[in-house]
């Protein structure tokens, strides 16, 4: 268990570069199972979740070579199609392996995946889609057993544009026979990235970024090198840190086009924003203005993964803000922690009403989930005095050494004990 210590009251200044995207890297790593030859990834973020995914691939029989952010996956040695229980329980995105394993090896097994405690996180859409493609799926004693004589392309209408289900089904359809159309699929940038990776690797996917995605099955796959794009949620987190501290920062590599909704909210809060080709310049106000209403929605709506960071920003705004969390059922857990710092927020169901206060005070807190933990760090950067945050290993799931990134901007953030949690 590691802990972060934050001393607040210092406006952030300077430039920070954004590392590779966790939510782009994880499905792409799962997709390497579809390839008959080694695949090389660059700018692959050195995160706990990525290490867990690589461990799963190794357990299946893949040969992994890693040097910093360069990762090579050689899937030629896969001999097993059953996912390791202890990792699968902790890593929800292990689910992304079901589709590719089924598609290429006609079988796959796993326990129900775990992940952050932000909601029930069912997997019905994944399983419904795989069944439509011709998989027989048995669920017994908490485990999922899948097998098929060979997946066959078909139309799949998703009841909800689930990011993971869309990714899983695209990968499953790549080697299936015939054409698959996913209707009401997710439009997130990570879907576009996955499909770009698959197309460069010899598969055939069109419509990525729109709700209708078409996959021509029977693909072969060929060895490629692919660069993971910058992480839009990490970029948004750094920008929110600049805003809450009234700082002046430049976030290099921020994927500006993927940040329209959060950037508009930062402008509404009184930030001066300059969108440049290689990043975003932000100058935060002394005290942010309230955000009348934030509603999280599937992309291109306001991203649920930035909700908690903007919640923290609202706690010190001049006025009352409203946040509606439409994607997950339990994603306000950070509210209770922020109240320990003097935040005034009232949470009922999917709504949070936040009355901004002039200042927060440091406190001893716990990070209960990845993005909620990041929100506590941001609040600590603004608060008077010291904030200690238990559970920093949860923050490490999505941020590469967050304490170093914020310290590079002049923030006083340190970790105890010094090494990040593996
Ligand atoms: C992905 O999770 C991301 N994770 C999440 O980021 C992100 O919050 C989420 O998409 C939404 O954008 C990765 O990409 C690894 P969903 P995923 O399936 O795929 C319901 C982070 O902080 N649902 O789009 O699990 C589900 O319960 C993480 O980086 C079903 O009902 O999200 C939720 O309410 C957190 N049945 C909603 O859909 C299903 O079969 C959105 O889930 C699947 C999902």
XYZ file of N, CA and C and ligand atoms in Angstrom, residues 22-24 26-27 49 92-93 95-96 116 118-127 160-167 186 188 190 232-233 297-299 303-305 326-329 331 369-371 398, ligand 1:
191
model
N -3.723 4.692 -21.349
C -4.039 3.384 -20.739
C -5.193 2.728 -21.504
N -6.239 3.514 -21.758
C -7.454 2.920 -22.334
C -7.363 2.677 -23.823
N -6.257 3.158 -24.421
C -5.961 2.755 -25.814
C -5.055 1.533 -25.794
N -4.653 -0.915 -23.513
C -5.179 -2.190 -22.996
C -5.905 -3.001 -24.075
N -6.863 -2.437 -24.836
C -7.483 -3.256 -25.891
C -6.493 -3.635 -26.991
N -1.910 -1.291 -14.606
C -2.861 -2.055 -15.428
C -2.203 -2.641 -16.671
N -10.379 -5.367 -14.985
C -11.597 -5.534 -15.779
C -11.263 -5.700 -17.253
N -10.255 -5.018 -17.716
C -9.981 -5.074 -19.161
C -9.421 -6.424 -19.579
N -11.137 -8.792 -19.685
C -12.308 -9.241 -20.448
C -12.084 -9.081 -21.946
N -11.239 -8.077 -22.311
C -11.005 -7.796 -23.740
C -10.335 -8.990 -24.424
N -12.278 -1.132 -10.849
C -12.539 -0.090 -9.844
C -13.951 -0.302 -9.290
N -16.667 1.351 -9.077
C -17.462 2.541 -9.442
C -18.847 2.160 -9.925
N -19.141 0.882 -9.814
C -20.477 0.475 -10.234
C -20.518 -1.031 -10.393
N -21.672 -1.593 -10.707
C -21.872 -3.041 -10.819
C -20.987 -3.620 -11.927
N -20.904 -2.852 -13.017
C -20.045 -3.209 -14.162
C -20.339 -4.614 -14.694
N -21.577 -4.845 -15.095
C -21.942 -6.146 -15.675
C -21.207 -6.361 -16.997
N -21.298 -7.576 -17.513
C -20.638 -7.854 -18.815
C -21.634 -8.478 -19.794
N -22.916 -8.219 -19.527
C -23.956 -8.832 -20.365
C -23.831 -8.454 -21.839
N -23.449 -7.216 -22.121
C -23.363 -6.787 -23.527
C -22.231 -7.522 -24.251
N -21.141 -7.757 -23.521
C -20.022 -8.524 -24.104
C -20.514 -9.928 -24.472
N -21.165 -10.570 -23.498
C -21.539 -11.994 -23.683
C -22.642 -12.139 -24.725
N -26.474 -0.471 -25.170
C -25.806 0.724 -24.652
C -24.436 0.790 -25.336
N -23.964 1.976 -25.714
C -22.674 2.048 -26.426
C -21.506 1.770 -25.473
N -21.418 0.537 -25.019
C -20.339 0.147 -24.093
C -18.988 0.170 -24.813
N -18.008 0.871 -24.203
C -16.666 0.943 -24.805
C -16.049 -0.448 -24.879
N -16.019 -1.137 -23.760
C -15.366 -2.452 -23.710
C -16.051 -3.476 -24.572
N -17.384 -3.473 -24.565
C -18.110 -4.462 -25.378
C -17.854 -4.187 -26.861
N -17.850 -2.900 -27.253
C -17.566 -2.565 -28.653
C -16.178 -3.073 -29.044
N -15.197 -2.829 -28.181
C -13.815 -3.262 -28.476
C -13.709 -4.776 -28.547
N -19.740 2.152 -29.352
C -19.137 3.334 -28.708
C -18.320 4.110 -29.742
N -15.831 6.379 -28.698
C -14.659 6.944 -27.999
C -13.409 6.918 -28.887
N -10.619 5.860 -28.210
C -9.890 4.598 -28.034
C -10.398 3.532 -29.003
N -5.955 11.091 -23.152
C -6.797 12.295 -23.041
C -7.263 12.549 -21.609
N -7.377 11.489 -20.818
C -7.855 11.643 -19.431
C -6.711 12.161 -18.552
N -21.429 11.720 -20.236
C -22.101 11.027 -21.335
C -21.066 10.222 -22.117
N -21.513 9.242 -22.892
C -20.587 8.606 -23.838
C -19.995 9.680 -24.765
N -18.816 9.397 -25.299
C -18.126 10.344 -26.193
C -19.013 10.678 -27.389
N -16.527 13.338 -20.473
C -16.107 11.987 -20.105
C -16.270 11.682 -18.617
N -16.854 10.554 -18.308
C -17.019 10.136 -16.905
C -15.664 10.044 -16.205
N -14.603 9.760 -16.947
C -13.279 9.598 -16.326
C -12.666 10.916 -15.880
N -23.991 10.027 -15.452
C -24.941 9.182 -16.194
C -24.357 7.833 -16.591
N -23.047 7.620 -16.412
C -22.439 6.398 -16.959
C -22.306 5.295 -15.924
N -21.802 5.625 -14.724
C -21.631 4.600 -13.674
C -22.520 4.926 -12.478
N -22.925 3.853 -11.781
C -23.883 4.058 -10.678
C -23.228 4.530 -9.390
N -20.089 6.552 -8.753
C -18.832 7.238 -9.071
C -18.714 8.590 -8.350
N -10.833 4.716 -5.757
C -10.751 4.271 -7.148
C -9.774 5.190 -7.879
N -9.443 4.799 -9.077
C -8.390 5.473 -9.844
C -8.628 6.975 -10.017
N -9.730 7.368 -10.609
C -9.941 8.791 -10.936
C -10.382 9.568 -9.691
N -3.599 4.281 -13.474
C -3.836 5.100 -14.663
C -2.900 6.267 -14.836
C -14.118 1.840 -20.300
O -14.662 0.967 -19.310
C -12.924 2.507 -19.638
N -11.923 1.502 -19.269
C -13.375 3.255 -18.383
O -12.240 3.918 -17.842
C -14.414 4.308 -18.803
O -14.896 4.949 -17.642
C -15.570 3.623 -19.526
O -15.069 2.863 -20.661
C -16.597 4.623 -20.049
O -15.985 5.545 -20.893
C -11.101 1.018 -20.229
O -11.169 1.394 -21.389
C -10.082 0.020 -19.789
P -18.439 0.658 -20.531
P -15.829 -0.092 -19.708
O -18.562 -0.762 -20.908
O -15.556 -0.617 -21.063
C -22.503 -0.595 -18.514
C -10.734 4.570 -16.178
O -10.862 5.286 -15.182
N -22.259 -1.905 -19.112
O -18.556 1.731 -21.585
O -15.976 -1.032 -18.606
C -21.519 -0.334 -17.366
O -21.995 -0.914 -16.172
C -11.800 3.543 -16.519
O -9.765 4.626 -16.986
C -23.285 -2.853 -19.058
O -24.356 -2.607 -18.516
O -17.095 0.894 -19.751
C -21.482 1.165 -17.286
O -22.571 1.620 -16.518
C -12.917 3.517 -15.489
N -23.068 -4.084 -19.601
C -21.667 1.594 -18.746
O -22.175 0.452 -19.447
C -21.873 -4.412 -20.212
O -21.738 -5.552 -20.710
C -20.364 2.027 -19.406
O -19.499 0.941 -19.351
C -20.848 -3.438 -20.256
C -21.065 -2.187 -19.702
